[in-house]
Coordinates of C-alpha atoms in Angstrom, one line a residue:
Chain A
X1 CA 0.2 -0.4 -0.1
X2 CA 2.2 2.1 0.6
X3 CA 6.4 1.6 -0.5
X4 CA 9.3 4.1 0.7
X5 CA 12.1 3.4 -0.9
X6 CA 16.1 5.2 0.5
X7 CA 14.2 8.3 1.0
X8 CA 16.7 11.4 1.5
X9 CA 15.2 14.9 2.7
X10 CA 18.6 17.8 2.9
X11 CA 18.1 21.1 3.7
X12 CA 20.8 22.8 3.0
X13 CA 24.2 20.6 4.9
X14 CA 21.2 19.2 7.3
X15 CA 20.3 15.8 6.8
X16 CA 16.4 15.8 8.1
X17 CA 16.4 12.7 6.9
X18 CA 18.8 10.1 5.7
X19 CA 17.7 6.6 3.4
X20 CA 14.7 5.4 5.1
X21 CA 13.0 2.7 3.5
X22 CA 9.5 0.9 4.5
X23 CA 6.4 -0.7 3.8
X24 CA 3.4 -1.1 4.8
X25 CA 0.7 -3.2 3.5
X26 CA -3.3 -2.5 3.6
X27 CA -4.4 -2.5 6.8
X28 CA -2.3 -2.3 8.7
X29 CA -0.9 0.3 11.1
X30 CA 2.5 2.0 11.8
X31 CA 4.1 3.7 14.5
X32 CA 6.6 6.4 14.2
X33 CA 8.8 6.3 16.9
X34 CA 11.5 9.2 18.2
X35 CA 12.7 11.8 20.1
X36 CA 11.2 15.8 18.5
X37 CA 13.4 16.3 15.9
X38 CA 13.9 13.0 14.9
X39 CA 12.8 13.7 10.9
X40 CA 8.7 12.2 11.6
X41 CA 7.1 15.4 10.5
X42 CA 9.4 15.6 7.4
X43 CA 9.3 12.2 6.3
X44 CA 5.4 12.8 6.7
X45 CA 4.8 15.4 5.2
X46 CA 7.6 14.1 2.9
X47 CA 4.9 11.1 2.4
X48 CA 1.7 13.5 1.6
X49 CA 3.6 15.0 -0.7
X50 CA 3.5 18.5 1.4
X51 CA 7.4 18.8 0.8
X52 CA 9.3 17.0 -1.9
X53 CA 12.4 14.3 -1.1
X54 CA 15.8 15.7 -2.0
X55 CA 16.5 12.0 -3.6
X56 CA 14.4 8.7 -2.7
X57 CA 11.1 7.1 -3.7
X58 CA 7.4 6.8 -2.5
X59 CA 4.8 4.6 -3.5
X60 CA 1.1 5.5 -2.1
X61 CA -1.3 2.8 -3.8
X62 CA 1.5 2.3 -6.9
X63 CA 2.3 5.7 -7.4
X64 CA 5.0 8.0 -7.1
X65 CA 4.3 10.8 -5.3
X66 CA 6.8 13.2 -7.1
X67 CA 5.1 11.6 -10.4
X68 CA 1.0 11.7 -10.4
X69 CA 0.8 14.5 -6.6
X70 CA -2.9 14.5 -7.4
X71 CA -3.9 10.8 -7.9
X72 CA -1.7 9.3 -4.8
X73 CA -2.9 12.6 -3.0
X74 CA -6.1 11.6 -3.0
X75 CA -5.6 8.4 -1.3
X76 CA -4.6 9.5 1.2
X77 CA -6.1 11.5 4.1
X78 CA -3.9 13.8 6.0
X79 CA -3.5 15.3 10.0
X80 CA -0.7 17.0 10.4
X81 CA 1.1 18.1 13.7
X82 CA -0.9 21.1 13.6
X83 CA -4.3 20.9 12.2
X84 CA -5.0 23.2 8.9
X85 CA -8.0 24.5 10.2
X86 CA -9.4 27.4 8.6
X87 CA -10.4 29.7 12.4
X88 CA -13.0 31.3 10.8
X89 CA -14.9 28.8 9.8
X90 CA -17.4 26.7 11.3
X91 CA -16.6 23.0 11.7
X92 CA -19.5 22.6 9.7
X93 CA -18.5 24.4 6.3
X94 CA -14.4 23.5 7.0
X95 CA -15.6 19.7 6.3
X96 CA -18.2 21.1 3.6
X97 CA -15.2 23.3 1.6
X98 CA -12.4 20.0 2.6
X99 CA -15.2 17.6 0.7
X100 CA -15.3 19.7 -2.0
X101 CA -11.4 20.7 -2.7
X102 CA -11.3 16.6 -2.2
X103 CA -14.1 16.3 -4.9
X104 CA -15.1 13.6 -3.4
X105 CA -18.3 12.6 -4.8
X106 CA -20.4 10.1 -1.7
X107 CA -23.6 11.6 -1.0
X108 CA -22.3 14.8 0.7
X109 CA -24.8 14.7 3.6
X110 CA -25.0 11.6 4.4
X111 CA -20.7 11.1 4.9
X112 CA -19.8 14.6 6.5
X113 CA -22.7 12.7 9.2
X114 CA -20.3 9.8 9.6
X115 CA -17.5 11.5 9.8
X116 CA -18.7 13.6 12.3
X117 CA -20.5 10.4 14.1
X118 CA -16.9 8.8 13.7
X119 CA -14.9 12.0 15.2
X120 CA -17.6 12.8 17.6
X121 CA -17.6 16.3 16.7
X122 CA -21.8 16.0 15.7
X123 CA -22.6 18.2 18.9
X124 CA -20.5 21.3 17.8
X125 CA -20.4 20.8 13.7
X126 CA -23.0 24.8 14.0
X127 CA -19.4 26.3 16.0
X128 CA -16.7 28.5 14.9
X129 CA -13.4 26.2 14.9
X130 CA -11.5 29.3 16.5
X131 CA -14.1 28.5 19.7
X132 CA -13.7 24.9 20.0
X133 CA -10.8 23.6 22.8
X134 CA -7.9 22.0 21.7
X135 CA -9.5 18.1 21.5
X136 CA -12.5 19.4 19.3
X137 CA -9.6 21.1 17.1
X138 CA -7.7 17.7 16.5
X139 CA -10.6 15.5 16.6
X140 CA -11.7 18.0 13.3
X141 CA -9.0 17.7 11.8
X142 CA -8.8 14.4 12.6
X143 CA -12.4 14.8 10.7
X144 CA -10.6 16.2 7.8
X145 CA -8.3 13.7 6.9
X146 CA -11.0 10.3 7.5
X147 CA -13.4 13.1 4.5
X148 CA -13.7 11.0 1.1
X149 CA -12.9 8.0 3.1
X150 CA -9.0 7.4 2.1
X151 CA -7.2 4.0 1.9
X152 CA -4.4 5.9 3.5
X153 CA -4.4 7.9 6.9
X154 CA -1.1 9.7 7.4
X155 CA -1.5 11.3 11.9
X156 CA 1.1 13.0 13.2
X157 CA 1.0 13.0 16.6
X158 CA -2.6 13.0 16.4
X159 CA -3.0 12.7 20.7
X160 CA -0.7 16.0 21.4
X161 CA -2.7 18.4 23.6
X162 CA -6.1 16.3 24.5
X163 CA -6.6 14.8 28.3
X164 CA -6.5 10.8 29.2
X165 CA -10.0 10.4 28.2
X166 CA -9.5 11.8 24.8
X167 CA -6.1 10.0 24.2
X168 CA -7.6 6.9 24.9
X169 CA -11.0 7.9 22.5
X170 CA -8.5 9.1 19.7
X171 CA -6.7 5.2 20.3
X172 CA -9.3 3.3 19.8
X173 CA -10.5 5.3 17.6
X174 CA -7.5 4.6 14.8
X175 CA -7.5 1.2 16.5
X176 CA -10.7 1.3 14.8
X177 CA -10.5 3.6 11.9
X178 CA -6.8 0.9 11.6
X179 CA -8.9 -2.3 10.3
X180 CA -10.4 -1.2 7.3
X181 CA -6.6 1.6 6.3
X182 CA -3.6 2.6 6.5
X183 CA -1.8 4.2 8.9
X184 CA 0.6 5.6 9.6
X185 CA 1.0 7.5 13.3
X186 CA 3.9 9.4 14.1
X187 CA 3.9 9.6 17.9
X188 CA 7.1 10.2 20.8
X189 CA 4.5 9.5 23.2
X190 CA 5.6 5.5 23.9
X191 CA 2.5 3.5 25.4
X192 CA 0.8 4.8 22.6
X193 CA 3.0 3.8 20.1
X194 CA 2.6 -0.2 21.0
X195 CA -1.4 0.4 22.1
X196 CA -2.7 0.7 18.8
X197 CA 0.6 0.1 16.2
X198 CA 1.7 -3.3 14.3
X199 CA 4.4 -2.7 13.2
X200 CA 6.9 0.3 14.8
X201 CA 9.5 2.3 13.2
X202 CA 12.0 3.6 15.3
X203 CA 14.1 7.1 13.9
X204 CA 16.2 8.7 15.4
X205 CA 19.0 11.9 13.7
X206 CA 16.8 11.0 10.2
X207 CA 17.9 7.2 10.7
X208 CA 15.7 4.0 11.2
X209 CA 17.2 3.2 14.5
X210 CA 15.3 -0.2 14.0
X211 CA 11.6 -1.6 13.6
X212 CA 9.4 -4.4 13.5
X213 CA 6.8 -5.6 15.5
X214 CA 7.7 -5.3 19.5
X215 CA 8.2 -8.1 20.1
X216 CA 10.8 -8.5 17.2
X217 CA 12.7 -4.9 18.3
X218 CA 12.7 -6.0 21.7
X219 CA 13.8 -9.5 20.6
X220 CA 17.0 -7.5 18.6
X221 CA 18.2 -5.9 21.2
X222 CA 17.4 -8.4 24.2
X223 CA 20.9 -9.5 25.5
X224 CA 19.6 -13.3 28.0
X225 CA 23.3 -13.0 28.6
X226 CA 23.4 -10.2 30.4
X227 CA 22.1 -9.6 34.1
X228 CA 21.7 -8.0 36.6
X229 CA 22.5 -9.6 39.8
X230 CA 22.1 -8.2 43.7
X231 CA 24.0 -10.3 46.1
X232 CA 24.6 -9.4 50.1
X233 CA 28.1 -10.4 50.7
X234 CA 28.7 -11.1 54.8
X235 CA 30.7 -8.6 55.7
X236 CA 28.2 -5.5 54.4
X237 CA 31.4 -2.9 54.1
X238 CA 32.4 -2.2 51.1
X239 CA 35.1 -4.6 50.5
X240 CA 32.4 -7.4 50.1
X241 CA 32.3 -5.0 46.5
X242 CA 35.3 -5.7 45.3
X243 CA 35.5 -9.0 46.5
X244 CA 32.3 -10.2 45.5
X245 CA 33.2 -8.7 41.2
X246 CA 36.7 -10.5 41.4
X247 CA 34.6 -13.2 42.6
X248 CA 31.9 -13.3 39.6
X249 CA 34.6 -12.5 38.0
X250 CA 36.6 -15.8 38.4
X251 CA 33.6 -17.6 36.9
X252 CA 34.3 -19.6 33.5
X253 CA 31.9 -17.7 30.6
X254 CA 31.9 -15.3 32.5
X255 CA 33.8 -12.0 30.5
X256 CA 32.3 -8.5 32.2
X257 CA 31.9 -7.1 35.8
X258 CA 30.8 -4.1 37.7
X259 CA 29.8 -3.3 40.9
X260 CA 26.6 -0.7 40.1
X261 CA 25.1 1.3 42.7
X262 CA 24.5 0.8 45.9
X263 CA 20.4 -0.1 46.0
X264 CA 20.0 -1.1 50.0
X265 CA 22.0 -0.5 52.5
X266 CA 25.8 -1.9 51.9
X267 CA 24.2 -4.1 49.7
X268 CA 25.3 -3.6 46.0
X269 CA 24.2 -4.8 42.2
X270 CA 26.5 -6.1 39.6
X271 CA 26.0 -5.9 35.4
X272 CA 27.5 -9.6 35.0
X273 CA 27.5 -10.2 31.1
X274 CA 27.6 -13.5 29.6
X275 CA 29.6 -15.2 26.3
X276 CA 27.0 -16.3 24.5
X277 CA 27.2 -19.4 25.1
X278 CA 27.2 -19.9 28.9
X279 CA 24.7 -19.8 31.5
X280 CA 26.4 -18.7 34.4
X281 CA 23.3 -18.6 36.4
X282 CA 23.6 -21.6 38.7
X283 CA 28.2 -21.5 38.9
X284 CA 26.8 -18.2 39.9
X285 CA 24.5 -19.5 42.4
X286 CA 26.6 -21.9 43.8
X287 CA 29.9 -19.9 44.3
X288 CA 27.8 -17.5 46.4
X289 CA 25.7 -20.5 48.2
X290 CA 29.9 -22.0 48.9
X291 CA 30.5 -17.8 50.0
X292 CA 28.0 -18.3 52.2
X293 CA 25.8 -14.5 50.2
X294 CA 22.5 -13.9 49.3
X295 CA 22.0 -13.9 46.4
X296 CA 18.7 -11.3 46.3
X297 CA 17.8 -10.4 42.8
X298 CA 18.5 -11.6 39.4
X299 CA 16.8 -10.2 36.5
X300 CA 18.1 -11.0 32.9
X301 CA 18.1 -7.5 30.9
X302 CA 14.6 -7.5 29.7
X303 CA 14.7 -4.2 27.2
X304 CA 11.0 -3.1 27.3
X305 CA 10.1 -0.4 24.7
X306 CA 11.4 1.8 26.9
X307 CA 14.3 0.6 27.9
X308 CA 15.1 0.1 23.5
X309 CA 13.9 3.9 23.6
X310 CA 16.4 5.7 25.1
X311 CA 19.5 3.1 24.5
X312 CA 17.9 4.0 21.1
X313 CA 18.3 7.4 21.3
X314 CA 20.1 8.5 23.7
X315 CA 23.3 6.8 22.3
X316 CA 25.2 7.7 19.6
X317 CA 25.1 3.0 19.1
X318 CA 22.9 2.5 16.3
X319 CA 24.6 1.8 12.8
X320 CA 22.9 2.5 9.4
X321 CA 22.0 -0.7 8.6
X322 CA 19.0 -0.5 11.6
X323 CA 20.7 -2.6 13.5
X324 CA 22.2 -1.4 17.6
X325 CA 25.6 -2.0 17.7
X326 CA 26.7 -4.3 20.9
X327 CA 28.5 -2.0 23.1
X328 CA 30.3 -2.6 26.2
X329 CA 28.2 -1.9 28.8
X330 CA 27.5 0.9 30.5
X331 CA 25.6 1.7 34.2
X332 CA 22.0 0.6 33.2
X333 CA 20.2 4.1 33.3
X334 CA 18.4 4.5 36.0
X335 CA 14.7 5.3 34.1
X336 CA 12.0 6.4 36.2
X337 CA 9.2 7.1 34.7
X338 CA 6.3 9.9 35.0
X339 CA 2.7 10.7 33.9
X340 CA 2.3 13.5 33.1
X341 CA -0.7 15.1 31.2
X342 CA -1.5 11.6 30.2
X343 CA 2.0 11.3 28.5
X344 CA 5.0 9.1 29.5
X345 CA 7.4 11.2 30.5
X346 CA 10.8 9.6 31.7
X347 CA 13.5 10.6 33.1
X348 CA 16.9 9.4 34.6
X349 CA 17.4 9.5 37.6
X350 CA 19.0 7.7 41.0
X351 CA 16.2 7.1 43.2
X352 CA 15.5 3.5 43.8
X353 CA 12.7 4.4 45.9
X354 CA 11.2 6.7 43.7
X355 CA 11.0 4.4 40.6
X356 CA 9.8 0.9 41.9
X357 CA 6.6 4.5 42.9
X358 CA 6.9 5.8 39.4
X359 CA 6.6 1.8 37.6
X360 CA 2.9 1.2 39.5
X361 CA 2.1 4.7 38.7
X362 CA 2.6 3.3 35.0
X363 CA 0.9 0.1 35.8
X364 CA -1.8 1.7 36.8
X365 CA -2.1 3.8 34.2
X366 CA -2.1 1.2 31.8
X367 CA -4.5 -0.6 33.5
X368 CA -6.7 2.5 32.3
X369 CA -5.7 2.6 29.1
X370 CA -7.0 -0.8 28.3
X371 CA -10.3 0.1 30.5
X372 CA -10.5 2.6 28.1
X373 CA -10.5 0.0 24.8
X374 CA -13.4 -2.7 26.0
X375 CA -15.5 1.2 26.7
Chain B
X1 CA -10.7 25.8 -7.9
X2 CA -14.0 26.2 -6.7
X3 CA -14.0 25.3 -3.2
X4 CA -10.6 27.0 -3.2
X5 CA -12.8 29.9 -4.8
X6 CA -16.2 30.1 -2.7
X7 CA -14.9 29.9 0.9
X8 CA -11.7 32.5 -0.1
X9 CA -14.8 34.1 -1.1
X10 CA -17.2 34.0 2.5
X11 CA -13.9 34.6 4.4
X12 CA -13.1 37.9 2.7
X13 CA -16.6 38.6 3.7
X14 CA -16.4 36.9 7.5
X15 CA -13.3 38.6 8.2
X16 CA -14.7 42.1 7.1
X17 CA -12.6 43.3 4.4
X18 CA -14.7 42.6 1.9
X19 CA -17.0 45.6 3.9
X20 CA -14.0 47.5 4.9
X21 CA -12.7 47.2 0.4
X22 CA -16.5 48.1 -1.0
X23 CA -17.2 50.9 2.4
X24 CA -13.8 52.2 1.7
X25 CA -13.8 52.5 -2.5
X26 CA -17.3 53.5 -2.6
X27 CA -16.5 56.2 -0.8
X28 CA -13.2 57.1 -2.4
X29 CA -15.6 57.0 -6.8
X30 CA -17.8 58.7 -4.7
X31 CA -16.0 61.8 -4.5
X32 CA -14.1 61.6 -7.2
X33 CA -17.5 60.4 -8.7
X34 CA -19.0 64.1 -7.2
X35 CA -16.1 66.7 -7.3
X36 CA -15.1 65.6 -11.0
X37 CA -18.8 65.2 -12.8
X38 CA -21.2 65.9 -11.0
X39 CA -19.3 69.3 -9.9
X40 CA -18.5 70.0 -12.8
X41 CA -21.4 69.7 -14.4
X42 CA -20.1 67.4 -16.5
X43 CA -21.9 63.5 -17.6
X44 CA -18.0 62.1 -18.8
X45 CA -16.8 60.6 -16.4
X46 CA -13.2 59.6 -18.3
X47 CA -12.0 62.4 -15.1
X48 CA -13.2 60.8 -12.6
X49 CA -11.6 57.2 -13.9
X50 CA -8.3 58.4 -14.1
X51 CA -8.2 59.5 -10.7
X52 CA -9.4 56.2 -9.8
X53 CA -5.9 54.7 -10.5
X54 CA -4.7 56.2 -7.1
X55 CA -7.1 53.9 -4.9
X56 CA -7.2 51.1 -6.6
X57 CA -3.5 51.0 -6.5
X58 CA -4.2 51.3 -2.5
X59 CA -7.2 49.1 -2.0
X60 CA -5.9 46.3 -3.0
X61 CA -3.6 45.0 -1.8
X62 CA -5.7 45.0 1.2
X63 CA -7.8 42.7 -0.6
X64 CA -4.8 40.0 -1.3
X65 CA -2.7 40.8 1.6
X66 CA -4.0 37.8 3.7
X67 CA -5.0 35.8 0.6
X68 CA -1.6 33.4 0.0
X69 CA -0.1 35.0 3.7
X70 CA -1.4 33.5 6.2
X71 CA -2.3 30.1 4.9
X72 CA 1.6 29.9 5.5
X73 CA 1.7 31.4 9.0
X74 CA -1.3 29.4 9.7
X75 CA -0.6 26.3 8.2
X76 CA -3.8 26.0 6.7
X77 CA -1.1 25.1 3.9
X78 CA -1.0 21.7 4.3
X79 CA -4.2 20.9 3.9
X80 CA -4.3 22.8 0.4
X81 CA -0.9 21.5 -1.2
X82 CA -1.6 17.6 -0.1
X83 CA -5.5 17.5 -1.2
X84 CA -5.6 16.3 -4.6
X85 CA -5.2 19.7 -6.2
X86 CA -2.7 21.4 -8.9
X87 CA -1.0 24.6 -8.0
X88 CA -2.8 25.8 -10.2
X89 CA -6.6 25.6 -9.0
X90 CA -5.2 27.1 -5.3
X91 CA -3.8 30.0 -7.4
X92 CA -6.6 31.0 -9.5
X93 CA -9.3 29.5 -7.0
X94 CA -7.7 32.2 -4.5
X95 CA -7.1 35.1 -7.6
X96 CA -10.5 35.1 -9.1
X97 CA -12.4 35.4 -5.4
X98 CA -10.2 38.5 -5.5
X99 CA -11.1 39.8 -8.5
X100 CA -14.6 39.2 -8.0
X101 CA -14.8 40.9 -5.6
X102 CA -12.6 43.8 -7.2
X103 CA -15.7 43.4 -9.9
X104 CA -18.6 44.5 -7.9
X105 CA -17.2 46.9 -6.3
X106 CA -16.2 48.9 -9.8
X107 CA -19.9 47.9 -10.8
X108 CA -20.8 50.9 -8.0
X109 CA -20.1 53.3 -11.3
X110 CA -23.6 52.0 -13.3
X111 CA -25.1 52.8 -10.1
X112 CA -23.4 56.6 -10.8
X113 CA -24.5 56.3 -14.7
X114 CA -27.5 56.1 -13.7
X115 CA -27.4 58.9 -12.1
X116 CA -26.2 60.6 -14.7
X117 CA -29.3 59.8 -16.6
X118 CA -31.5 61.5 -14.8
X119 CA -28.9 64.6 -15.0
X120 CA -27.9 64.3 -19.4
X121 CA -26.4 61.7 -21.6
X122 CA -24.2 59.7 -20.7
X123 CA -22.1 58.8 -22.9
X124 CA -21.8 54.5 -22.8
X125 CA -19.0 54.6 -25.4
X126 CA -16.4 55.5 -22.6
X127 CA -17.7 54.5 -20.2
X128 CA -17.2 50.3 -20.8
X129 CA -14.5 51.1 -22.3
X130 CA -13.0 52.7 -18.6
X131 CA -15.0 50.6 -17.0
X132 CA -12.9 47.6 -18.5
X133 CA -9.8 49.4 -18.6
X134 CA -10.1 49.5 -14.3
X135 CA -11.4 45.6 -15.0
X136 CA -7.5 44.8 -17.2
X137 CA -5.8 47.2 -14.1
X138 CA -7.6 45.0 -11.6
X139 CA -6.5 42.2 -12.9
X140 CA -2.7 42.9 -13.0
X141 CA -2.4 44.6 -10.1
X142 CA -4.4 41.9 -7.9
X143 CA -1.9 39.4 -9.4
X144 CA 1.5 41.4 -7.9
X145 CA -0.4 41.9 -4.4
X146 CA -1.0 37.2 -4.6
X147 CA 2.5 37.1 -5.4
X148 CA 3.7 39.4 -3.3
X149 CA 1.4 37.7 -0.9
X150 CA 3.1 34.6 -1.5
X151 CA 6.8 35.7 -0.2
X152 CA 5.7 36.6 3.3
X153 CA 3.6 35.0 6.4
X154 CA 2.9 39.1 7.7
X155 CA -0.4 40.4 5.9
X156 CA 0.8 43.3 7.0
X157 CA 4.2 42.9 5.1
X158 CA 2.3 41.5 2.5
X159 CA -0.2 45.0 2.4
X160 CA 2.6 47.4 2.4
X161 CA 5.0 45.7 -0.2
X162 CA 2.4 46.0 -2.5
X163 CA 1.3 49.1 -1.9
X164 CA 5.2 50.0 -2.5
X165 CA 5.0 48.6 -5.5
X166 CA 2.6 48.8 -7.1
X167 CA 3.1 52.8 -6.0
X168 CA 6.7 52.3 -7.9
X169 CA 5.0 51.2 -11.0
X170 CA 3.1 53.5 -11.1
X171 CA 5.6 56.7 -11.2
X172 CA 7.4 54.8 -14.2
X173 CA 6.5 57.4 -15.9
X174 CA 7.6 60.1 -14.3
X175 CA 10.5 58.1 -13.6
X176 CA 11.1 57.8 -16.7
X177 CA 10.7 60.9 -18.1
X178 CA 14.0 61.4 -16.0
X179 CA 16.0 58.5 -17.6
X180 CA 19.1 59.9 -19.9
X181 CA 18.9 56.8 -22.1
X182 CA 16.5 56.7 -24.5
X183 CA 16.5 52.6 -24.5
X184 CA 15.1 52.9 -21.2
X185 CA 13.2 55.3 -21.2
X186 CA 11.3 53.1 -23.8
X187 CA 11.8 50.4 -22.1
X188 CA 10.1 52.4 -18.7
X189 CA 6.9 53.7 -20.5
X190 CA 5.7 50.3 -22.2
X191 CA 5.7 48.7 -18.9
X192 CA 3.7 51.4 -17.2
X193 CA 0.7 51.2 -16.7
X194 CA -0.5 54.6 -15.3
X195 CA 0.2 55.4 -19.8
X196 CA -1.4 53.1 -20.0
X197 CA -3.9 52.8 -17.9
X198 CA -4.8 56.5 -19.2
X199 CA -4.8 55.8 -22.5
X200 CA -8.5 54.4 -21.9
X201 CA -9.9 57.2 -20.2
X202 CA -8.7 59.4 -22.9
X203 CA -11.3 56.8 -24.7
X204 CA -8.3 55.0 -27.1
X205 CA -9.1 51.4 -26.3
X206 CA -6.4 49.4 -27.4
X207 CA -5.9 45.9 -27.7
X208 CA -2.3 45.5 -27.4
X209 CA -2.4 47.0 -23.6
X210 CA -5.1 44.4 -23.0
X211 CA -3.2 42.0 -23.5
X212 CA -0.2 43.6 -21.5
X213 CA -2.6 43.9 -18.5
X214 CA -3.7 40.4 -19.9
X215 CA -0.2 38.8 -20.0
X216 CA 1.3 40.8 -16.5
X217 CA -1.6 38.8 -14.1
X218 CA -0.2 35.5 -16.5
X219 CA 3.2 35.8 -15.5
X220 CA 2.7 36.9 -11.8
X221 CA -0.1 34.5 -11.3
X222 CA 2.3 31.7 -12.5
X223 CA 5.4 33.3 -10.8
X224 CA 2.6 32.6 -7.5
X225 CA 2.5 29.5 -8.5
X226 CA 6.3 29.0 -8.8
X227 CA 6.6 30.0 -5.1
X228 CA 4.1 26.9 -3.8
X229 CA 6.3 24.9 -6.2
X230 CA 9.7 26.2 -5.0
X231 CA 8.6 25.6 -1.6
X232 CA 8.4 22.4 -1.4
X233 CA 11.5 22.0 -2.9
X234 CA 13.2 23.9 -0.1

């Protein structure tokens, strides 16, 4: 349905988008994930023909956007980052204008009513757009994209600035639309992408940093031979730290050990990396039993989408082929998540207590999400 | 094109620009009509039309100032440029909307002609000749204003720059007389809007001037299309 080959956009010396390729099939929802300024909007603007690419090709339904822009554009419904609303028009006259502009052949009254019902703006159809709340403006923007029932929907950060209830509503709507349309959606909100999209592309600094389903991406950069241990030594002093580190290093197959922060009083975490063939967990257990140490925690470094996102976007460890470079383990950042204005905000933080409470909050918001989805 | 034309027409009236434009146009042309025609006891309308050049010059930028600039500023151009319409449809839709309003404004002269009809015989040939001359002049000026509006995001800047540009065009005649080089002088008089327009008001219907005004309109609309096109490649 949508095919993008080696898409590149340069502004002078600045590479905004560099050699992006992907394919979206009919009925798929693709999520673009990336920090602000990563090139998400630029890519979407190229997909919709608003700006042109420096090189590369975009096929919408088999039609090249540069060769036959009018035909290609007729397949697309686009909601830009800032909805293109004429503030002094009423919702009704604006949607009527877009209906005419897109040369829609569907029965006018019935189609506009359907679109308004779908986006839940029927109650405000007579009002001037300027006076609508941000949430309603966003929905009018979405309604505008849905006019003429285009097979492809491109939505640039559709939930920005909405309250949590509205976010859930819009997500539910997008999921519903995804059954009959091909949808590309961009966001910097991780749970949103995870909740809605079939496929994810993580963009950073204009290049594809990872792509696939959420699970695939996680699998690719999850390292089962990496783990974090919390071991209680016998003396409860700092000398434990060195002793344990040395002992762990002496285990067969262990390549790297690093003592991390003090997590509980005089108890430290250790990042352990083994070579890929050896499962060192039993050996570690035996070592600790022999020495009289207690393993309080053993955690394989399973990465959540959040970790992956941060890992990819915060370091420069991204190769051009889209895989993530193996790197010498560095201190795993203590990431905490806060829910602010319905968005998950990740931040680096030292306090472990806060981390846990933030996680609890995170889970709570996920629960809400699911409930909302079912309603 | 139709959708954009209708939206611009309604936007003129919703924003109030249409009322301001029409009111000022009617007021000033009414003054010229009274002073130049009625008070001088004549039914000859040429004097009125020649004075109206300057009103047209200052009022047309008010019509065109926000046609393109506001779309860019409010990012509504994203809606237009990603819709399945060509650039010419967008530009011409806006162009003809402004031209329609201008025609409504200048058609006030037919009301004046009714007044004149009570007082004496209307010279229809000069009146119609002048009417069309002004139409062609407006057609060219609107295209210039639309072009300048497409260059900026600020509608005040657009209005001031358009007035200035049209004023320079108006001054071309007097500037030309100061130029010593004969060829440059000739070239400058050839593109003088004012002398071509005044020719009409004196009753000379010159086809080359009609072609001149219409091709100016075409060239500036073409340039506007190029500006929109170029923005995509920026």
